[in-house]
XYZ file of C-alpha atoms in Angstrom:
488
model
C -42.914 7.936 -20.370
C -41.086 8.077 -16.958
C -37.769 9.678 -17.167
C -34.610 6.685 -16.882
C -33.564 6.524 -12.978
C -29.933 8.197 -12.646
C -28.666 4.262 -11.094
C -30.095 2.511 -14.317
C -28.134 5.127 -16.481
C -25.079 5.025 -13.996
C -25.288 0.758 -14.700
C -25.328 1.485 -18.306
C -22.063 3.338 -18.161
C -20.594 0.588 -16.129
C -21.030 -1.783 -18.463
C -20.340 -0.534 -21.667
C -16.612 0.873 -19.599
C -16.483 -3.278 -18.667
C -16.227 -5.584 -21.286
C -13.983 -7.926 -19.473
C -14.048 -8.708 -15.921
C -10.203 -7.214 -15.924
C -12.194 -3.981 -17.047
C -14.886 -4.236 -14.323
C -12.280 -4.338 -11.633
C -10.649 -1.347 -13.225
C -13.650 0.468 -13.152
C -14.453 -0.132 -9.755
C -11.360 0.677 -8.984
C -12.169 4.133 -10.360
C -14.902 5.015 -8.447
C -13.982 3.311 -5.637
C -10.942 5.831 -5.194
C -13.469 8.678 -5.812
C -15.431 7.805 -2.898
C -12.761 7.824 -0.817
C -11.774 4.027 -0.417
C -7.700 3.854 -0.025
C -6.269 1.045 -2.248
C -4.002 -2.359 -0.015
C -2.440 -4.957 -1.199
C -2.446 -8.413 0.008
C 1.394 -8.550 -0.403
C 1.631 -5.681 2.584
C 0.839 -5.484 6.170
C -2.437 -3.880 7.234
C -1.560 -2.652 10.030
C -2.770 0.498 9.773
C -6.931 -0.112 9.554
C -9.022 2.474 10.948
C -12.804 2.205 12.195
C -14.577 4.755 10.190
C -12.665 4.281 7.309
C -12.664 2.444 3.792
C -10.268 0.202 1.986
C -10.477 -2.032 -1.564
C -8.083 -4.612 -2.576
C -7.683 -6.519 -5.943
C -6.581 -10.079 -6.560
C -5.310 -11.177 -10.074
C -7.135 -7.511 -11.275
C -10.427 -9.605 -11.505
C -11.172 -10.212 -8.181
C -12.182 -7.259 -6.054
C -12.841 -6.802 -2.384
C -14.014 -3.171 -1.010
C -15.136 -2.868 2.441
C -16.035 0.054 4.695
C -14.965 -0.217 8.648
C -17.958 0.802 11.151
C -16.758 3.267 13.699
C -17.528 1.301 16.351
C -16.157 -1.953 15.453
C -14.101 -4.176 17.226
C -12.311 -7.307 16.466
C -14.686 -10.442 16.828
C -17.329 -7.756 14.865
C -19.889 -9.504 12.037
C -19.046 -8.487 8.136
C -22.187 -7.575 6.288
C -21.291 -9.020 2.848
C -22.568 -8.645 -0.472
C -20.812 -11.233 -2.975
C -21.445 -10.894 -6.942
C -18.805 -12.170 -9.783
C -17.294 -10.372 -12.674
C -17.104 -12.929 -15.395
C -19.947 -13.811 -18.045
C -19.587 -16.671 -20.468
C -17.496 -15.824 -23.490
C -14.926 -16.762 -25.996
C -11.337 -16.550 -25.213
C -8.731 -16.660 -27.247
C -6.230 -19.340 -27.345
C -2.362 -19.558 -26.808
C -1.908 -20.337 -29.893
C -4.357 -17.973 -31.688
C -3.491 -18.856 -35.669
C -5.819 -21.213 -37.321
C -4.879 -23.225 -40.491
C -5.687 -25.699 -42.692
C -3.849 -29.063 -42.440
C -3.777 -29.297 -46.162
C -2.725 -25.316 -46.482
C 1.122 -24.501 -46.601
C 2.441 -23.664 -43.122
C 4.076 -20.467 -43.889
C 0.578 -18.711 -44.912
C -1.253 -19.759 -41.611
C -4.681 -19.446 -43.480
C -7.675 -21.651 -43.933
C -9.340 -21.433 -47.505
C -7.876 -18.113 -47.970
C -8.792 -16.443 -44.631
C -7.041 -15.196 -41.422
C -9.115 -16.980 -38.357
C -8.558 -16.343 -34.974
C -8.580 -19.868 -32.690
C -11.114 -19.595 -29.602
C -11.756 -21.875 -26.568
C -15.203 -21.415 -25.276
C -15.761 -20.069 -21.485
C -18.376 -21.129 -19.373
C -22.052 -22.270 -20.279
C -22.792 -19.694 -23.127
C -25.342 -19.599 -25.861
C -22.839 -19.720 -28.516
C -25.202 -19.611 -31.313
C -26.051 -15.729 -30.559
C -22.111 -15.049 -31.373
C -22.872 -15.879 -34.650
C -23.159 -12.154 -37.285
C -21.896 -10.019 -34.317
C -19.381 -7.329 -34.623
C -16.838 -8.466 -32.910
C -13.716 -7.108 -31.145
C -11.061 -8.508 -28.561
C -10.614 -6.879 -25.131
C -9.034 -8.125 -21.899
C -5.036 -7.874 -20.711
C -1.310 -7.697 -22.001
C 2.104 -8.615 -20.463
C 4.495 -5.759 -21.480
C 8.201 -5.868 -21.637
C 9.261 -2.667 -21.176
C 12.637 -1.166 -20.842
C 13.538 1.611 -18.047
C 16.696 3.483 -16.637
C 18.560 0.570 -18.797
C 16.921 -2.271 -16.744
C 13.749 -4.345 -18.202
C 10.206 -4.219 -16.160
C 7.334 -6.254 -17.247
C 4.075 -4.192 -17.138
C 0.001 -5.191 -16.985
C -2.072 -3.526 -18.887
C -6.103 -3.033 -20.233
C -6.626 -3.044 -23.925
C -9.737 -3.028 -25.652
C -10.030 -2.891 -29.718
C -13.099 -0.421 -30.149
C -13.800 -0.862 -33.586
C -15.362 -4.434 -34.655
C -12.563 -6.696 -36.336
C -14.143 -10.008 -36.070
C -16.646 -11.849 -36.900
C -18.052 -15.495 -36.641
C -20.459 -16.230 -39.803
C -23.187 -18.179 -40.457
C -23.820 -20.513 -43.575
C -25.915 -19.775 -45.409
C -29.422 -21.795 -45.418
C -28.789 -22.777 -49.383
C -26.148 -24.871 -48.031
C -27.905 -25.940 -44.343
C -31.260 -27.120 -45.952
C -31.634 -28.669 -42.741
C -31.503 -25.921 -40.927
C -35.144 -25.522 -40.796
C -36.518 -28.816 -39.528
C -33.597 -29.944 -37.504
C -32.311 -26.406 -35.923
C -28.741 -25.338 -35.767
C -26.306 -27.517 -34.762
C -23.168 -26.398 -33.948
C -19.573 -28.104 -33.326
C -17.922 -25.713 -31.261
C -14.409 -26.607 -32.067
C -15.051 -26.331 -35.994
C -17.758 -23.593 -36.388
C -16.902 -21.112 -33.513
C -14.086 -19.477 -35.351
C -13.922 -16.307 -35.967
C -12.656 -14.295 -39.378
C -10.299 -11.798 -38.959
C -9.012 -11.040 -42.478
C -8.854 -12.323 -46.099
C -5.080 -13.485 -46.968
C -5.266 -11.645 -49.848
C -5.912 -7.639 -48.543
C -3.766 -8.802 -45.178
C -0.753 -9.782 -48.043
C -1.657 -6.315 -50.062
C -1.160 -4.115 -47.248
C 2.195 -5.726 -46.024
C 2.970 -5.035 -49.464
C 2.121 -1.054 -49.387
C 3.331 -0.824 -45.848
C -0.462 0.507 -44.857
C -1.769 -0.488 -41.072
C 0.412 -4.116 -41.321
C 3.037 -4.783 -38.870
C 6.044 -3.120 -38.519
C 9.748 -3.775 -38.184
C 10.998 -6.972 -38.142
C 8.880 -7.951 -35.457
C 6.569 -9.816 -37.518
C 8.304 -13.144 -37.906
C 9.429 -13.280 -34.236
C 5.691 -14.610 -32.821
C 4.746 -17.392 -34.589
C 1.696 -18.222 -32.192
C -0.835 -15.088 -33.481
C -1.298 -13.702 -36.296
C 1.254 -10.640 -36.906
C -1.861 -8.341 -38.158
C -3.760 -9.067 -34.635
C -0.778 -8.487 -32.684
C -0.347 -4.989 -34.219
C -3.980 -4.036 -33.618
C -2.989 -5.344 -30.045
C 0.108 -3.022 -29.571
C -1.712 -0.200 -31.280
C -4.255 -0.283 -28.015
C -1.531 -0.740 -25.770
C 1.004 1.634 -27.003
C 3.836 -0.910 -27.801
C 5.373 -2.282 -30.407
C 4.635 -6.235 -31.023
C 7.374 -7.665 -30.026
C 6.927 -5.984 -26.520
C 3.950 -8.157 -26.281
C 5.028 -10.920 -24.006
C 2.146 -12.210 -23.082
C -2.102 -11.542 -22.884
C -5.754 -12.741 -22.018
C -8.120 -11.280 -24.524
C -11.530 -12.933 -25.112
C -13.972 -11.631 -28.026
C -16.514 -8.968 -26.959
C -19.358 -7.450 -28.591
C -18.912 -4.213 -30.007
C -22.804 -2.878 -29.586
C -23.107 -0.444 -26.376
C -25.349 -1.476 -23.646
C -28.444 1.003 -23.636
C -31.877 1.564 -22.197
C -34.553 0.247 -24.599
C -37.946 -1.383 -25.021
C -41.110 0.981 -26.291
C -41.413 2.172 -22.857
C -37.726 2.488 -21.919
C -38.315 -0.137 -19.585
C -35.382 -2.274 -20.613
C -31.828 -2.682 -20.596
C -30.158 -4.948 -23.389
C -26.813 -5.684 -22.639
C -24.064 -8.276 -23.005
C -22.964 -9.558 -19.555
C -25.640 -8.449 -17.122
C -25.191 -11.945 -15.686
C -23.022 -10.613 -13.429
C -22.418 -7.370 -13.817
C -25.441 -5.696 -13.358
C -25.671 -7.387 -9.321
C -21.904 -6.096 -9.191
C -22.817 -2.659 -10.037
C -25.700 -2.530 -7.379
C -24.176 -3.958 -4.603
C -20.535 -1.997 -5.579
C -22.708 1.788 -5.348
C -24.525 0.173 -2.220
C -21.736 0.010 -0.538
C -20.476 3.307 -1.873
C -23.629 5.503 -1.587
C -24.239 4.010 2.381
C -20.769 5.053 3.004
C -20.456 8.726 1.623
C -21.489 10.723 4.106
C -19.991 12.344 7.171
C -21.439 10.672 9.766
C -23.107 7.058 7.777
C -20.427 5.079 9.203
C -20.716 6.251 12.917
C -23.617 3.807 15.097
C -22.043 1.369 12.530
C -20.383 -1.539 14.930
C -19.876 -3.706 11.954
C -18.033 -3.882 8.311
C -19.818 -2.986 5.535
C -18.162 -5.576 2.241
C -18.948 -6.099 -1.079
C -16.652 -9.208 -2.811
C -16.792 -9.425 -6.204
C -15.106 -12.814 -7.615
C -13.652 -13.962 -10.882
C -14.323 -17.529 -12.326
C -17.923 -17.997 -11.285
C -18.717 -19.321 -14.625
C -16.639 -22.218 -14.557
C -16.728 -23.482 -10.544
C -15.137 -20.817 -8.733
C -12.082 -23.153 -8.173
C -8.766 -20.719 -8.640
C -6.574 -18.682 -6.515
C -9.326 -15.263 -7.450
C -12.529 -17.630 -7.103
C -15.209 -17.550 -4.685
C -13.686 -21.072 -3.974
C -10.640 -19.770 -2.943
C -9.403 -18.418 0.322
C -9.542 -14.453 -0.773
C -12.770 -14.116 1.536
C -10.922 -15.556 4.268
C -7.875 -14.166 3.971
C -9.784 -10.847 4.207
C -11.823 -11.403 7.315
C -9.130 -12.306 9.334
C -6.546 -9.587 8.279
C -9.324 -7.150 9.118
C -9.970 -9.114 12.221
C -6.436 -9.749 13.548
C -5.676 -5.744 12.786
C -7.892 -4.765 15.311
C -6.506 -7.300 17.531
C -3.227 -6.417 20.174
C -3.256 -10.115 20.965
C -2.360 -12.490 17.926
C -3.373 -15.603 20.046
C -7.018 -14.598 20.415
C -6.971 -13.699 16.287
C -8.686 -17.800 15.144
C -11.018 -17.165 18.398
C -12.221 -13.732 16.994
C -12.726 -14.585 13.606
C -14.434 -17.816 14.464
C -16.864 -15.322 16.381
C -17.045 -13.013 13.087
C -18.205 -15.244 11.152
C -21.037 -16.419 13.155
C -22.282 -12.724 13.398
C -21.519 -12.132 9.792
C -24.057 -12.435 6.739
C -23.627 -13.110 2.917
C -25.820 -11.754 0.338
C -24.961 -14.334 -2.953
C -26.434 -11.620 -5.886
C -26.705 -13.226 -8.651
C -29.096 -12.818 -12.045
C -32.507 -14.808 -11.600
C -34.265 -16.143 -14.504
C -37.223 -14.343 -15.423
C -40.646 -15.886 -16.273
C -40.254 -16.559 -20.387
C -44.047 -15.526 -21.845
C -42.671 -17.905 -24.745
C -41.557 -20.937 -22.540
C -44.000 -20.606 -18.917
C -43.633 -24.452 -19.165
C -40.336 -23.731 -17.424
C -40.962 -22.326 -14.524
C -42.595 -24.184 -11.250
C -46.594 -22.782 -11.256
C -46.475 -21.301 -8.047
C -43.025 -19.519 -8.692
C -42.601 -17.150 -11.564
C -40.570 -14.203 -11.082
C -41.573 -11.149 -13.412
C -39.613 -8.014 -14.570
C -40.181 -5.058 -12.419
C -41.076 -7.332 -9.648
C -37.888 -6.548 -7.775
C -35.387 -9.265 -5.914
C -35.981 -12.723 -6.082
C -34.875 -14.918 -3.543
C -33.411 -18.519 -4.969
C -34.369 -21.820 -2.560
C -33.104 -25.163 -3.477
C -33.900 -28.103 -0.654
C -31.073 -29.936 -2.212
C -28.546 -26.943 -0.800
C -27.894 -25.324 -4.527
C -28.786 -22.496 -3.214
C -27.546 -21.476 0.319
C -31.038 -19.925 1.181
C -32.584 -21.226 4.288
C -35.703 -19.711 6.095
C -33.463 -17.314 8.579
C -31.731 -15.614 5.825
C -34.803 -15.863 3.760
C -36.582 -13.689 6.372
C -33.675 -11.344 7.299
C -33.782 -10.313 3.202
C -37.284 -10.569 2.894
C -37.724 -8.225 6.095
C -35.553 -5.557 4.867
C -37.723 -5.271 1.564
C -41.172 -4.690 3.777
C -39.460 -2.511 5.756
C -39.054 -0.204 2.708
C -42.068 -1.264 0.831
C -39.770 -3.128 -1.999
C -40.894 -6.020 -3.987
C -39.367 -9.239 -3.311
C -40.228 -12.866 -5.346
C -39.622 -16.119 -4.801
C -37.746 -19.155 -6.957
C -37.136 -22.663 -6.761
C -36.812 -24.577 -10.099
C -39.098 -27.829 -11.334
C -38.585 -30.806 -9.888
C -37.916 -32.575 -13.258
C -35.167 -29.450 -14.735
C -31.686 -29.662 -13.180
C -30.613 -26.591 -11.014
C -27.927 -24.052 -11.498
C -26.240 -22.968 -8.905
C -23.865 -19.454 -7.381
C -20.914 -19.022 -4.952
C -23.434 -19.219 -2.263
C -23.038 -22.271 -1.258
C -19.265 -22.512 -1.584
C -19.203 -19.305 0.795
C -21.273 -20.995 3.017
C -19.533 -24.002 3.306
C -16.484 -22.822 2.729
C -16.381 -19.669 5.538
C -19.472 -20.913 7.192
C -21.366 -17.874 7.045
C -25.105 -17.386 6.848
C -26.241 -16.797 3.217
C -29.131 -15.973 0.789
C -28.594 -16.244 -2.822
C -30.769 -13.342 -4.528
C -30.234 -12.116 -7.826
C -32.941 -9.823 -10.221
C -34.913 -11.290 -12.842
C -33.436 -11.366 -16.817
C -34.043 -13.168 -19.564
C -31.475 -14.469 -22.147
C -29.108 -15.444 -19.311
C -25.759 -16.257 -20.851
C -26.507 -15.102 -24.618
C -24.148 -12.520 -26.259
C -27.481 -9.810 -25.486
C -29.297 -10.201 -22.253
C -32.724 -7.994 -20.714
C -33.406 -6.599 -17.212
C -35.942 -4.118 -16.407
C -34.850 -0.951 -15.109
C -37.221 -0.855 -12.372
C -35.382 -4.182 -10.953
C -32.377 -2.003 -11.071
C -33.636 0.338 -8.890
C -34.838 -2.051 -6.256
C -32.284 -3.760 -6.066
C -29.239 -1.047 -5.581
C -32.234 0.399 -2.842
C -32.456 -2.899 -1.177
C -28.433 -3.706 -1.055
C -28.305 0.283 0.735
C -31.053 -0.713 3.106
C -29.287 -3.975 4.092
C -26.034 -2.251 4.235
C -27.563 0.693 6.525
C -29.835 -1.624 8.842
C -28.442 -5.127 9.052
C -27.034 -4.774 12.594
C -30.220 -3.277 14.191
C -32.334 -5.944 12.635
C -29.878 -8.758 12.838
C -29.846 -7.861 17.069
C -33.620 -8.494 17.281
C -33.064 -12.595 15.882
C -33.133 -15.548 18.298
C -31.624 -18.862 16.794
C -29.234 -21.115 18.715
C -30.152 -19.238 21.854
């Protein structure tokens, strides 16, 4: 049995350190200061860019943008971009997180004797697989905090380690249906998750063991006092500095390398993470050397962007102007003359490139009715490139062959995917890039299967391919991108 590849066990640790896309950024964050990228922020000048050098910036802490200057660029330069998102489907909790019973008293906030925590569902998941999971809440806080006798109001990561929710099933004594007519599920009704029984939650007020404390208790009337001080436990606060948060439900089981040959990884949230991870140490691993950076007359970028799941459309999304914004602040800083800054980047983009990464469905052995005969893609069968005539996918036969040339070059498996002509297609942040920036793009992504349940599969050797095939196009995009002739 082959020993598992250092990148696959590298992505493993990603993901079980990012189990909300706030978390991802963070963690990119991390080792993108360890290689040697120096944090910006959009609310500052950057004046002070540097060919040779590397810079990151986050938006909203779940967008993040990382880029590495080529030492001899200039302003009107192409960007060689690698875009990927950090959000998977989940369930989020709502404002108002306490869920009763019409018919129940008010003042207990309980539903046939239980503590339930209200959720509103996020993007196109297969809620049924959230059913019998441990369960834990993760994601981001609004602290009030008081310093040198003023008040400051601080962000922070929290993430509840041990399970303390979970959704249940009925059992099939009472669903004799079940069988014959499969389970149906009303989301606003059945998706609830339990977090305690009123009774032991009353008994431990009672004995003053792990309940709230203080007075605090009464002064939030939207969650439930006993979730609030798990909350401020994590984030070192008392409740009632709790101003504000975004947590979303999580599984508690670690990602890990699995299957009879180790050939596996089962994970929660591959779709995206796992293309973030590859194109994020791309970038990092091209860029680590002395002297990588040095013939390089272009920027090296890798954009990862929250809110795929749901359309793209906010102020972090691929559908907003964050890509932009970045191209022409890294354009117009190279730049003495602000007048020639619209001409420049309008000359960027048109020698610029977009790699869309994002998961590809595998060929199901149970299902292979899905799939289009001629266009299957397999585990270990490395990249697979995504057409769509009807422009869901950016792909065209340019791009197509800039990707597909990089692979030969380095012997790497590469696949092709377009979907039946009678199943609907999904579709990436390709083509709002592309029509949105105007750049050239492919939309790629490596083959899984359970795309958007709570536990997905990749193969570890599509791993490996494609963090090798992100370096290669990071390292030799601008030599091979010199040798094409269109609208010569």
């Amino acid at each position: 049995m082959a020993a598992i590849a250092p990148v696959v066990s590298d992505l493993v640790d990603f993901l079980n350190a990012s189990p909300t896309a706030f978390h991802a950024v963070d963690e990119a964050k991390l080792r993108l200061k360890a290689a040697g990228f120096t944090q910006l922020s959009e609310r500052e000048e950057w004046a002070g860019l540097e060919p040779g050098r590397k810079y990151f910036f986050t938006r909203n802490h779940s967008t993040i943008v990382a880029f590495a200057i080529g030492a001899k660029y200039v302003a009107g330069n192409g960007f060689h971009i690698i875009g990927a998102h950090t959000d998977s489907p989940c369930l989020k909790l709502k404002p108002v997180s306490k869920v009763s019973s019409l018919k129940s008293c008010l003042c207990h906030v309980t539903k046939g004797g239980y503590l339930e925590v209200g959720v509103q569902t996020y993007g196109g998941g297969l809620w049924y697989t959230w059913f019998d999971r441990d369960l834990t809440v993760a994601g981001r806080v609004i602290i009030r905090e008081k310093r040198d006798g003023g008040v400051s109001y601080t962000h922070k990561l929290v993430r509840v380690q041990e399970p303390i929710l979970r959704i249940p099933t009925l059992a099939i004594h009472l669903d004799r249906t079940i069988s014959s007519e499969g389970l149906k599920i009303n989301n606003q009704n059945h998706l609830i998750p339990v977090l305690a029984t009123s009774i032991k939650n009353e008994m431990q007020k009672l004995v003053g063991e792990n309940g709230p404390k203080g007075s605090s208790e009464n002064k939030n009337t939207k969650h439930h006092p006993l979730l609030l001080q798990l909350i401020a436990k994590e984030a070192n606060c008392e409740p009632d500095e709790i101003c504000d948060f975004e947590l979303q439900l999580c599984d508690t089981q670690p990602s890990a390398v699995a299957g009879a040959m180790k050939e596996f990884v089962f994970s929660g949230r591959l779709d995206n993470l796992c293309m973030s991870f590859c194109s994020l140490k791309a970038l990092i691993d091209s860029t680590s050397t002395e002297h990588s950076l040095d013939h390089e007359s272009g920027v090296r970028m890798v954009a990862l962007f929250d809110h795929e799941e749901v359309g793209s459309d906010s102020a972090q999304g691929a559908g907003s102007p964050a890509m932009l914004d970045a191209l022409s602040r890294i354009t117009g800083s190279f730049n003495s003359s602000n007048s020639m800054v619209p001409y420049l980047l309008e000359k960027a983009i048109q020698r610029s490139f977009l790699v869309s990464a994002d998961m590809a469905h595998a060929l199901h052995p149970n299902y292979m009715d899905k799939h289009e005969e001629n266009h299957q893609p397999k585990m270990h069968g490395g990249l697979v490139i995504k057409h769509n005539a009807n422009q869901r996918y950016a792909t065209n036969a340019v791009t197509a062959f800039i990707f597909r040339e990089i692979a030969e070059r380095h012997q790497l498996p590469i696949q092709d995917f377009v979907v039946r002509n009678d199943m609907a297609c999904g579709s990436t942040i390709g083509p709002i890039l592309a029509s949105g920036v105007g750049i050239r793009t492919v939309d790629i992504g490596a083959p899984q299967l359970s795309m958007h349940s709570i536990r997905e599969m990749c193969a570890v050797d599509d791993i490996s391919h494609s963090y090798e095939h992100f370096k290669a196009y990071f390292e030799e995009f601008t030599e091979l991108d010199g040798k094409v002739k269109v609208d010569y």
